mmCIF file of C-alpha atoms and ligand atoms in Angstrom:
data_model
loop_
_atom_site.group_PDB
_atom_site.id
_atom_site.type_symbol
_atom_site.label_atom_id
_atom_site.label_comp_id
_atom_site.label_asym_id
_atom_site.label_seq_id
_atom_site.Cartn_x
_atom_site.Cartn_y
_atom_site.Cartn_z
ATOM 1 C CA MET A 46 21.617 -55.196 -0.686
ATOM 2 C CA PRO A 47 21.877 -52.653 -3.533
ATOM 3 C CA GLN A 48 24.871 -53.046 -5.734
ATOM 4 C CA ILE A 49 27.287 -50.149 -5.720
ATOM 5 C CA THR A 50 27.899 -49.209 -9.343
ATOM 6 C CA ARG A 51 29.992 -46.443 -10.837
ATOM 7 C CA ARG A 52 26.763 -44.591 -11.771
ATOM 8 C CA SER A 53 25.241 -44.730 -8.260
ATOM 9 C CA LEU A 54 28.561 -43.552 -6.834
ATOM 10 C CA ALA A 55 28.507 -40.584 -9.225
ATOM 11 C CA ALA A 56 24.888 -39.771 -8.256
ATOM 12 C CA ALA A 57 25.781 -39.961 -4.553
ATOM 13 C CA SER A 58 28.700 -37.581 -4.912
ATOM 14 C CA LEU A 59 26.514 -35.173 -6.921
ATOM 15 C CA ALA A 60 23.910 -35.231 -4.142
ATOM 16 C CA ALA A 61 26.653 -34.498 -1.606
ATOM 17 C CA PHE A 62 27.444 -31.299 -3.506
ATOM 18 C CA ALA A 63 23.823 -30.331 -4.049
ATOM 19 C CA ALA A 64 23.012 -29.356 -0.442
ATOM 20 C CA PRO A 65 25.751 -26.742 0.090
ATOM 21 C CA ARG A 66 25.103 -25.229 -3.353
ATOM 22 C CA LEU A 67 21.388 -24.919 -2.601
ATOM 23 C CA ALA A 68 22.095 -23.216 0.730
ATOM 24 C CA ASN A 69 24.381 -20.816 -1.097
ATOM 25 C CA ALA A 70 21.742 -20.074 -3.734
ATOM 26 C CA GLN A 71 19.211 -19.302 -0.986
ATOM 27 C CA GLY A 72 21.492 -16.967 0.884
ATOM 28 C CA ALA A 73 24.727 -15.364 -0.166
ATOM 29 C CA ALA A 74 24.098 -15.520 -3.917
ATOM 30 C CA PHE A 75 20.673 -13.864 -3.765
ATOM 31 C CA PRO A 76 19.564 -12.245 -6.035
ATOM 32 C CA THR A 77 20.862 -13.654 -9.301
ATOM 33 C CA ARG A 78 17.947 -12.448 -11.435
ATOM 34 C CA PRO A 79 15.305 -9.658 -11.432
ATOM 35 C CA ILE A 80 12.895 -9.364 -8.505
ATOM 36 C CA THR A 81 9.196 -8.649 -9.144
ATOM 37 C CA MET A 82 7.587 -6.102 -6.819
ATOM 38 C CA VAL A 83 3.812 -6.520 -6.976
ATOM 39 C CA ILE A 84 1.778 -3.359 -6.474
ATOM 40 C CA PRO A 85 -1.893 -4.149 -5.929
ATOM 41 C CA PHE A 86 -3.231 -0.906 -7.448
ATOM 42 C CA ALA A 87 -3.125 0.803 -10.845
ATOM 43 C CA PRO A 88 -0.079 2.551 -12.350
ATOM 44 C CA GLY A 89 0.217 6.263 -11.627
ATOM 45 C CA GLY A 90 -1.532 6.174 -8.230
ATOM 46 C CA PRO A 91 -0.022 6.700 -4.775
ATOM 47 C CA THR A 92 1.018 3.087 -4.068
ATOM 48 C CA ASP A 93 2.585 2.919 -7.509
ATOM 49 C CA ILE A 94 4.410 6.225 -6.931
ATOM 50 C CA VAL A 95 5.924 5.011 -3.635
ATOM 51 C CA GLY A 96 6.557 1.509 -5.015
ATOM 52 C CA ARG A 97 8.365 2.668 -8.148
ATOM 53 C CA LEU A 98 10.636 5.005 -6.160
ATOM 54 C CA LEU A 99 11.431 2.146 -3.815
ATOM 55 C CA ALA A 100 11.931 -0.397 -6.601
ATOM 56 C CA GLU A 101 14.285 1.905 -8.489
ATOM 57 C CA THR A 102 16.349 2.624 -5.369
ATOM 58 C CA MET A 103 16.428 -1.025 -4.248
ATOM 59 C CA SER A 104 17.551 -2.053 -7.769
ATOM 60 C CA ARG A 105 20.658 0.108 -7.461
ATOM 61 C CA GLU A 106 21.456 -1.293 -4.030
ATOM 62 C CA ILE A 107 20.719 -4.981 -4.600
ATOM 63 C CA GLY A 108 22.394 -5.208 -8.010
ATOM 64 C CA GLN A 109 19.449 -6.682 -9.918
ATOM 65 C CA PRO A 110 16.396 -4.944 -11.424
ATOM 66 C CA VAL A 111 13.399 -4.730 -9.086
ATOM 67 C CA VAL A 112 10.576 -4.706 -11.613
ATOM 68 C CA VAL A 113 7.137 -3.344 -10.749
ATOM 69 C CA GLU A 114 4.085 -5.409 -11.682
ATOM 70 C CA ASN A 115 0.656 -3.832 -11.102
ATOM 71 C CA THR A 116 -1.690 -6.706 -10.238
ATOM 72 C CA THR A 117 -4.888 -4.773 -9.663
ATOM 73 C CA GLY A 118 -8.502 -5.339 -8.670
ATOM 74 C CA ALA A 119 -10.747 -6.319 -5.755
ATOM 75 C CA GLY A 120 -9.473 -3.556 -3.459
ATOM 76 C CA GLY A 121 -5.863 -4.769 -3.523
ATOM 77 C CA THR A 122 -6.641 -8.397 -2.672
ATOM 78 C CA LEU A 123 -5.710 -9.797 -6.107
ATOM 79 C CA GLY A 124 -2.170 -8.411 -5.881
ATOM 80 C CA ALA A 125 -1.819 -9.695 -2.318
ATOM 81 C CA GLN A 126 -3.061 -13.111 -3.432
ATOM 82 C CA ARG A 127 -0.502 -13.156 -6.255
ATOM 83 C CA VAL A 128 2.305 -12.852 -3.681
ATOM 84 C CA ALA A 129 0.635 -15.082 -1.061
ATOM 85 C CA THR A 130 0.702 -17.928 -3.582
ATOM 86 C CA ALA A 131 4.095 -17.151 -5.180
ATOM 87 C CA ARG A 132 7.162 -19.350 -4.681
ATOM 88 C CA PRO A 133 8.814 -18.158 -1.422
ATOM 89 C CA ASP A 134 12.214 -17.527 -2.975
ATOM 90 C CA GLY A 135 12.481 -13.730 -2.611
ATOM 91 C CA TYR A 136 11.871 -13.078 -6.313
ATOM 92 C CA THR A 137 8.245 -11.986 -5.804
ATOM 93 C CA ILE A 138 7.566 -9.360 -3.132
ATOM 94 C CA LEU A 139 4.589 -7.156 -2.281
ATOM 95 C CA LEU A 140 4.303 -3.476 -1.508
ATOM 96 C CA HIS A 141 0.960 -2.961 0.197
ATOM 97 C CA HIS A 142 -0.615 -0.432 2.524
ATOM 98 C CA ILE A 143 -3.210 -0.029 5.277
ATOM 99 C CA GLY A 144 -5.318 -2.546 3.309
ATOM 100 C CA MET A 145 -3.240 -5.250 5.036
ATOM 101 C CA GLY A 146 -4.731 -3.976 8.308
ATOM 102 C CA VAL A 147 -8.381 -3.823 7.219
ATOM 103 C CA ILE A 148 -8.714 -6.702 4.731
ATOM 104 C CA PRO A 149 -8.339 -9.505 7.343
ATOM 105 C CA THR A 150 -11.588 -8.286 8.976
ATOM 106 C CA MET A 151 -13.339 -6.739 5.985
ATOM 107 C CA TYR A 152 -13.072 -9.787 3.727
ATOM 108 C CA ARG A 153 -14.669 -12.861 5.284
ATOM 109 C CA ARG A 154 -13.990 -14.952 2.171
ATOM 110 C CA LEU A 155 -10.639 -14.847 0.420
ATOM 111 C CA ALA A 156 -8.690 -17.369 -1.638
ATOM 112 C CA TYR A 157 -5.608 -16.783 0.571
ATOM 113 C CA ASP A 158 -4.874 -16.241 4.252
ATOM 114 C CA PRO A 159 -4.466 -12.419 4.546
ATOM 115 C CA VAL A 160 -2.157 -12.639 7.577
ATOM 116 C CA ASN A 161 -0.343 -15.974 7.614
ATOM 117 C CA SER A 162 0.674 -16.007 3.942
ATOM 118 C CA PHE A 163 3.314 -13.302 4.372
ATOM 119 C CA GLU A 164 6.659 -12.481 5.977
ATOM 120 C CA PRO A 165 6.743 -8.759 6.837
ATOM 121 C CA LEU A 166 10.078 -7.286 5.703
ATOM 122 C CA GLY A 167 9.740 -3.758 7.077
ATOM 123 C CA LEU A 168 7.557 -0.659 7.128
ATOM 124 C CA VAL A 169 8.135 1.962 4.427
ATOM 125 C CA THR A 170 6.168 5.191 4.988
ATOM 126 C CA GLU A 171 3.134 6.824 6.544
ATOM 127 C CA VAL A 172 1.186 9.063 4.168
ATOM 128 C CA PRO A 173 -1.536 11.591 5.061
ATOM 129 C CA MET A 174 -4.792 11.669 3.095
ATOM 130 C CA THR A 175 -6.655 14.600 1.602
ATOM 131 C CA ILE A 176 -10.280 15.030 0.563
ATOM 132 C CA VAL A 177 -10.151 16.470 -2.954
ATOM 133 C CA GLY A 178 -12.843 17.313 -5.479
ATOM 134 C CA ARG A 179 -13.305 18.385 -9.080
ATOM 135 C CA LYS A 180 -12.214 21.978 -9.631
ATOM 136 C CA ASP A 181 -15.709 23.323 -10.299
ATOM 137 C CA ILE A 182 -17.499 21.699 -7.365
ATOM 138 C CA PRO A 183 -19.733 24.435 -5.859
ATOM 139 C CA ALA A 184 -18.179 24.386 -2.363
ATOM 140 C CA GLY A 185 -15.299 26.423 -0.968
ATOM 141 C CA ASN A 186 -14.698 24.567 2.298
ATOM 142 C CA LEU A 187 -15.639 21.367 4.131
ATOM 143 C CA THR A 188 -18.857 22.778 5.625
ATOM 144 C CA GLU A 189 -20.078 23.845 2.184
ATOM 145 C CA LEU A 190 -19.023 20.499 0.711
ATOM 146 C CA ILE A 191 -21.024 18.624 3.349
ATOM 147 C CA ALA A 192 -24.090 20.797 2.698
ATOM 148 C CA TYR A 193 -23.748 20.181 -1.055
ATOM 149 C CA MET A 194 -23.350 16.415 -0.548
ATOM 150 C CA LYS A 195 -26.477 16.313 1.630
ATOM 151 C CA LYS A 196 -28.451 18.242 -0.963
ATOM 152 C CA GLN A 197 -27.319 16.012 -3.834
ATOM 153 C CA GLY A 198 -27.886 12.683 -2.028
ATOM 154 C CA ASP A 199 -27.047 9.773 -4.323
ATOM 155 C CA GLY A 200 -26.664 12.234 -7.195
ATOM 156 C CA PHE A 201 -23.293 13.024 -5.633
ATOM 157 C CA ASN A 202 -20.476 10.644 -6.430
ATOM 158 C CA LEU A 203 -17.362 9.505 -4.677
ATOM 159 C CA ALA A 204 -14.517 7.658 -6.378
ATOM 160 C CA ASP A 205 -12.459 4.984 -4.658
ATOM 161 C CA ALA A 206 -10.177 2.029 -5.354
ATOM 162 C CA GLY A 207 -12.538 -0.706 -4.169
ATOM 163 C CA ILE A 208 -13.368 -2.211 -0.777
ATOM 164 C CA GLY A 209 -10.127 -2.736 1.123
ATOM 165 C CA SER A 210 -8.448 0.361 -0.311
ATOM 166 C CA SER A 211 -7.578 3.427 1.744
ATOM 167 C CA SER A 212 -9.714 5.686 -0.449
ATOM 168 C CA ALA A 213 -12.738 3.426 0.164
ATOM 169 C CA LEU A 214 -12.070 3.322 3.908
ATOM 170 C CA CYS A 215 -11.680 7.095 4.137
ATOM 171 C CA GLY A 216 -14.650 7.740 1.827
ATOM 172 C CA ALA A 217 -16.919 5.390 3.806
ATOM 173 C CA LEU A 218 -15.926 6.904 7.172
ATOM 174 C CA PHE A 219 -16.459 10.409 5.792
ATOM 175 C CA ALA A 220 -19.896 9.591 4.334
ATOM 176 C CA ASN A 221 -20.829 7.782 7.531
ATOM 177 C CA ALA A 222 -19.710 10.707 9.716
ATOM 178 C CA ILE A 223 -21.985 13.138 7.846
ATOM 179 C CA GLY A 224 -24.838 10.678 7.309
ATOM 180 C CA VAL A 225 -24.974 10.622 3.499
ATOM 181 C CA LYS A 226 -24.990 7.808 0.951
ATOM 182 C CA PRO A 227 -23.229 9.057 -2.173
ATOM 183 C CA THR A 228 -22.915 6.900 -5.278
ATOM 184 C CA VAL A 229 -19.566 5.120 -5.039
ATOM 185 C CA ILE A 230 -17.585 4.641 -8.256
ATOM 186 C CA PRO A 231 -14.805 2.067 -7.826
ATOM 187 C CA PHE A 232 -11.607 2.042 -9.896
ATOM 188 C CA ARG A 233 -8.555 -0.248 -9.952
ATOM 189 C CA GLY A 234 -6.613 2.430 -8.141
ATOM 190 C CA THR A 235 -6.830 6.124 -7.388
ATOM 191 C CA GLY A 236 -4.522 6.878 -10.349
ATOM 192 C CA PRO A 237 -7.408 6.322 -12.807
ATOM 193 C CA ALA A 238 -9.900 7.764 -10.276
ATOM 194 C CA MET A 239 -7.904 11.002 -10.209
ATOM 195 C CA GLN A 240 -8.163 11.278 -14.000
ATOM 196 C CA GLU A 241 -11.956 11.345 -13.620
ATOM 197 C CA ILE A 242 -11.740 14.065 -10.945
ATOM 198 C CA LEU A 243 -9.476 16.100 -13.249
ATOM 199 C CA GLY A 244 -11.918 15.593 -16.093
ATOM 200 C CA GLY A 245 -14.788 16.780 -13.867
ATOM 201 C CA ARG A 246 -16.724 13.537 -14.294
ATOM 202 C CA VAL A 247 -16.533 12.493 -10.614
ATOM 203 C CA ASP A 248 -17.184 14.736 -7.596
ATOM 204 C CA ILE A 249 -14.725 13.778 -4.834
ATOM 205 C CA LEU A 250 -11.962 11.375 -3.866
ATOM 206 C CA CYS A 251 -10.154 10.717 -0.588
ATOM 207 C CA ASP A 252 -6.538 10.175 -1.591
ATOM 208 C CA GLN A 253 -2.961 10.242 -0.395
ATOM 209 C CA THR A 254 -0.711 13.307 -0.649
ATOM 210 C CA THR A 255 1.785 11.233 -2.627
ATOM 211 C CA GLN A 256 -0.609 11.640 -5.540
ATOM 212 C CA THR A 257 -2.674 14.722 -4.636
ATOM 213 C CA THR A 258 0.041 17.250 -3.632
ATOM 214 C CA GLU A 259 0.982 18.238 -7.164
ATOM 215 C CA TYR A 260 -2.646 18.559 -8.326
ATOM 216 C CA ILE A 261 -3.509 20.626 -5.234
ATOM 217 C CA ARG A 262 -0.511 22.929 -5.752
ATOM 218 C CA GLY A 263 -1.304 23.238 -9.453
ATOM 219 C CA GLY A 264 -4.922 24.210 -8.678
ATOM 220 C CA GLN A 265 -6.259 21.302 -10.748
ATOM 221 C CA VAL A 266 -8.411 19.995 -7.888
ATOM 222 C CA LYS A 267 -10.165 21.557 -4.904
ATOM 223 C CA VAL A 268 -8.987 20.386 -1.493
ATOM 224 C CA PHE A 269 -11.207 20.473 1.592
ATOM 225 C CA ALA A 270 -9.411 18.874 4.569
ATOM 226 C CA THR A 271 -7.056 16.166 5.726
ATOM 227 C CA PRO A 272 -8.412 13.374 7.931
ATOM 228 C CA SER A 273 -5.147 13.438 9.949
ATOM 229 C CA ARG A 274 -4.531 14.201 13.604
ATOM 230 C CA SER A 275 -2.426 17.238 12.675
ATOM 231 C CA ARG A 276 -1.842 19.450 9.657
ATOM 232 C CA ILE A 277 0.426 18.305 6.839
ATOM 233 C CA ALA A 278 3.797 20.110 6.760
ATOM 234 C CA THR A 279 3.744 20.436 2.958
ATOM 235 C CA LEU A 280 0.133 21.753 2.887
ATOM 236 C CA PRO A 281 0.147 23.935 6.027
ATOM 237 C CA ASP A 282 -3.012 25.918 5.129
ATOM 238 C CA LEU A 283 -5.156 22.817 4.845
ATOM 239 C CA PRO A 284 -7.291 22.215 7.970
ATOM 240 C CA THR A 285 -7.703 18.798 9.527
ATOM 241 C CA THR A 286 -11.237 17.382 9.366
ATOM 242 C CA ALA A 287 -11.531 18.011 13.124
ATOM 243 C CA GLU A 288 -10.512 21.674 12.702
ATOM 244 C CA ALA A 289 -12.990 21.977 9.836
ATOM 245 C CA GLY A 290 -15.820 20.844 12.121
ATOM 246 C CA LEU A 291 -15.831 17.069 11.633
ATOM 247 C CA PRO A 292 -14.043 15.405 14.565
ATOM 248 C CA GLY A 293 -13.859 11.677 15.186
ATOM 249 C CA PHE A 294 -12.527 10.207 12.004
ATOM 250 C CA GLU A 295 -8.901 9.800 11.068
ATOM 251 C CA VAL A 296 -7.161 7.794 8.357
ATOM 252 C CA THR A 297 -3.421 7.801 7.650
ATOM 253 C CA VAL A 298 -1.992 5.323 5.188
ATOM 254 C CA TRP A 299 1.009 3.162 6.073
ATOM 255 C CA HIS A 300 2.989 1.031 3.648
ATOM 256 C CA GLY A 301 4.978 -2.144 4.209
ATOM 257 C CA LEU A 302 7.004 -4.606 2.161
ATOM 258 C CA TYR A 303 6.258 -8.368 2.299
ATOM 259 C CA ALA A 304 7.638 -11.660 1.033
ATOM 260 C CA PRO A 305 5.634 -14.886 0.816
ATOM 261 C CA LYS A 306 5.549 -16.986 3.988
ATOM 262 C CA GLY A 307 8.395 -19.500 4.067
ATOM 263 C CA THR A 308 10.982 -17.254 2.401
ATOM 264 C CA PRO A 309 14.374 -18.404 3.758
ATOM 265 C CA ALA A 310 15.745 -16.086 6.464
ATOM 266 C CA PRO A 311 18.971 -15.139 4.614
ATOM 267 C CA ILE A 312 16.867 -13.946 1.667
ATOM 268 C CA SER A 313 14.318 -11.988 3.695
ATOM 269 C CA THR A 314 17.179 -10.430 5.679
ATOM 270 C CA ARG A 315 18.851 -9.349 2.433
ATOM 271 C CA LEU A 316 15.569 -7.793 1.238
ATOM 272 C CA THR A 317 15.171 -5.934 4.545
ATOM 273 C CA GLN A 318 18.758 -4.629 4.261
ATOM 274 C CA SER A 319 17.993 -3.389 0.775
ATOM 275 C CA LEU A 320 14.781 -1.709 1.954
ATOM 276 C CA GLN A 321 16.682 0.015 4.777
ATOM 277 C CA ALA A 322 19.399 1.208 2.397
ATOM 278 C CA ALA A 323 16.761 2.541 -0.021
ATOM 279 C CA LEU A 324 15.041 4.478 2.766
ATOM 280 C CA ARG A 325 18.368 6.139 3.675
ATOM 281 C CA ASP A 326 18.958 7.211 0.076
ATOM 282 C CA PRO A 327 18.883 11.048 -0.099
ATOM 283 C CA ARG A 328 17.008 10.941 -3.434
ATOM 284 C CA ILE A 329 14.124 8.990 -1.841
ATOM 285 C CA VAL A 330 14.135 11.208 1.255
ATOM 286 C CA GLN A 331 13.898 14.329 -0.924
ATOM 287 C CA ARG A 332 11.225 12.994 -3.288
ATOM 288 C CA PHE A 333 9.126 11.652 -0.400
ATOM 289 C CA ALA A 334 9.338 15.091 1.276
ATOM 290 C CA GLU A 335 8.073 16.790 -1.890
ATOM 291 C CA ILE A 336 4.980 14.574 -1.910
ATOM 292 C CA GLY A 337 4.137 14.912 1.760
ATOM 293 C CA THR A 338 5.741 11.885 3.384
ATOM 294 C CA THR A 339 8.962 10.651 4.989
ATOM 295 C CA PRO A 340 10.620 7.229 5.071
ATOM 296 C CA VAL A 341 10.144 5.390 8.376
ATOM 297 C CA SER A 342 13.116 5.102 10.745
ATOM 298 C CA GLN A 343 15.610 2.258 10.261
ATOM 299 C CA GLU A 344 14.175 0.590 13.414
ATOM 300 C CA ASP A 345 10.710 0.567 11.843
ATOM 301 C CA ALA A 346 12.028 -0.834 8.563
ATOM 302 C CA THR A 347 12.466 -4.222 10.250
ATOM 303 C CA PRO A 348 10.302 -7.378 10.256
ATOM 304 C CA GLU A 349 9.746 -7.138 14.034
ATOM 305 C CA ALA A 350 8.501 -3.524 14.025
ATOM 306 C CA HIS A 351 6.445 -4.190 10.900
ATOM 307 C CA ARG A 352 4.738 -7.232 12.449
ATOM 308 C CA ARG A 353 3.974 -5.317 15.672
ATOM 309 C CA PHE A 354 2.500 -2.369 13.781
ATOM 310 C CA TRP A 355 0.516 -4.582 11.401
ATOM 311 C CA THR A 356 -0.952 -6.683 14.266
ATOM 312 C CA ALA A 357 -1.951 -3.514 16.144
ATOM 313 C CA ASP A 358 -3.540 -2.057 12.994
ATOM 314 C CA ILE A 359 -5.680 -5.177 12.441
ATOM 315 C CA ALA A 360 -6.830 -4.894 16.081
ATOM 316 C CA LYS A 361 -7.514 -1.151 15.650
ATOM 317 C CA TRP A 362 -9.756 -1.522 12.586
ATOM 318 C CA LYS A 363 -11.579 -4.727 13.595
ATOM 319 C CA PRO A 364 -14.166 -3.099 15.930
ATOM 320 C CA ILE A 365 -14.672 -0.162 13.527
ATOM 321 C CA ILE A 366 -15.392 -2.497 10.608
ATOM 322 C CA GLU A 367 -17.657 -4.660 12.762
ATOM 323 C CA THR A 368 -19.697 -1.808 14.229
ATOM 324 C CA THR A 369 -20.074 -0.030 10.868
ATOM 325 C CA ASN A 370 -20.856 -3.382 9.175
ATOM 326 C CA SER A 371 -18.272 -2.536 6.487
ATOM 327 C CA TYR A 372 -17.759 -6.046 5.185
ATOM 328 C CA ALA A 373 -16.820 -6.678 1.596
ATOM 329 C CA ASP A 374 -19.386 -9.483 1.183
HETATM 330 C C1 MLT B 933 -3.659 3.487 -5.149
HETATM 331 O O1 MLT B 933 -2.460 3.328 -5.182
HETATM 332 O O2 MLT B 933 -4.353 3.467 -6.174
HETATM 333 C C2 MLT B 933 -4.329 3.759 -3.831
HETATM 334 O O3 MLT B 933 -3.410 3.630 -2.785
HETATM 335 C C3 MLT B 933 -5.487 2.875 -3.636
HETATM 336 C C4 MLT B 933 -6.183 3.213 -2.343
HETATM 337 O O4 MLT B 933 -7.036 4.078 -2.343
HETATM 338 O O5 MLT B 933 -5.876 2.616 -1.339
#
């Protein structure tokens, strides 16, 4: 029988205190230090623009800095992997987009499970895309652009953010719909890709209004169409691809916030509350409106709605990726 000493008694009473303090640290006291929000694409691009607005607004609400970290590369999978393998304590979260819907089918080999490694915290926004080109491209509308692309063949180039990104998905569906094979130039995000369009070194880019609106309004890029079901309120003169003569392909980008799988419920609930509060903030509502998007409703900024939407999106893209053989490997 072990001997009860003064030291073992002290250790036992310490252990008795440890459990309630741990529970407190996992719940009510969260967060006690800065939170890292991983953005899987380059600074300055559309995911970064949405993520930084969100991080700044969540910081004010949650009482600790929410610091953006751009972990870029491999079409957004490296950033997702960073969070999939992070400690599930709420201090590392992920802002990702439609890539979470396509990557599970597109990537047959990954170093992490693209679905079961995450706790969805809530949806954030839905953002329309635009097909934009360098200012001096010799085409004034989508029909002329298509004719020019056909004439140029692989001498024509298309920028994107790597397989798994929305720009790559949109660019591939566009090229496929018109039967051309342009040269694809991948970047770590459409932020740097846009710089090449502005510099006239790349021909076109499919990108979200959160980045393109200001360049379109400023006349720094040419815009041809939006691959959306309906016109964009902030760019009312821009035709949809269907209106411009190219029906049958649509891409709209959705964003969601995630924590690593196994994050304690009180912590993920606190993060969801902070997300919801941020999306109600008039400054975010106004800035989102200026760049062609709106925050989702409070009901959609919940784990349940996010999981439903995400599951449906994986099911939506699976047959398209399979029939177009759009695998990353
Ligand atoms: C970005 O933030 O760079 C873009 O969202 C990447 C993409 O095209 O999906």
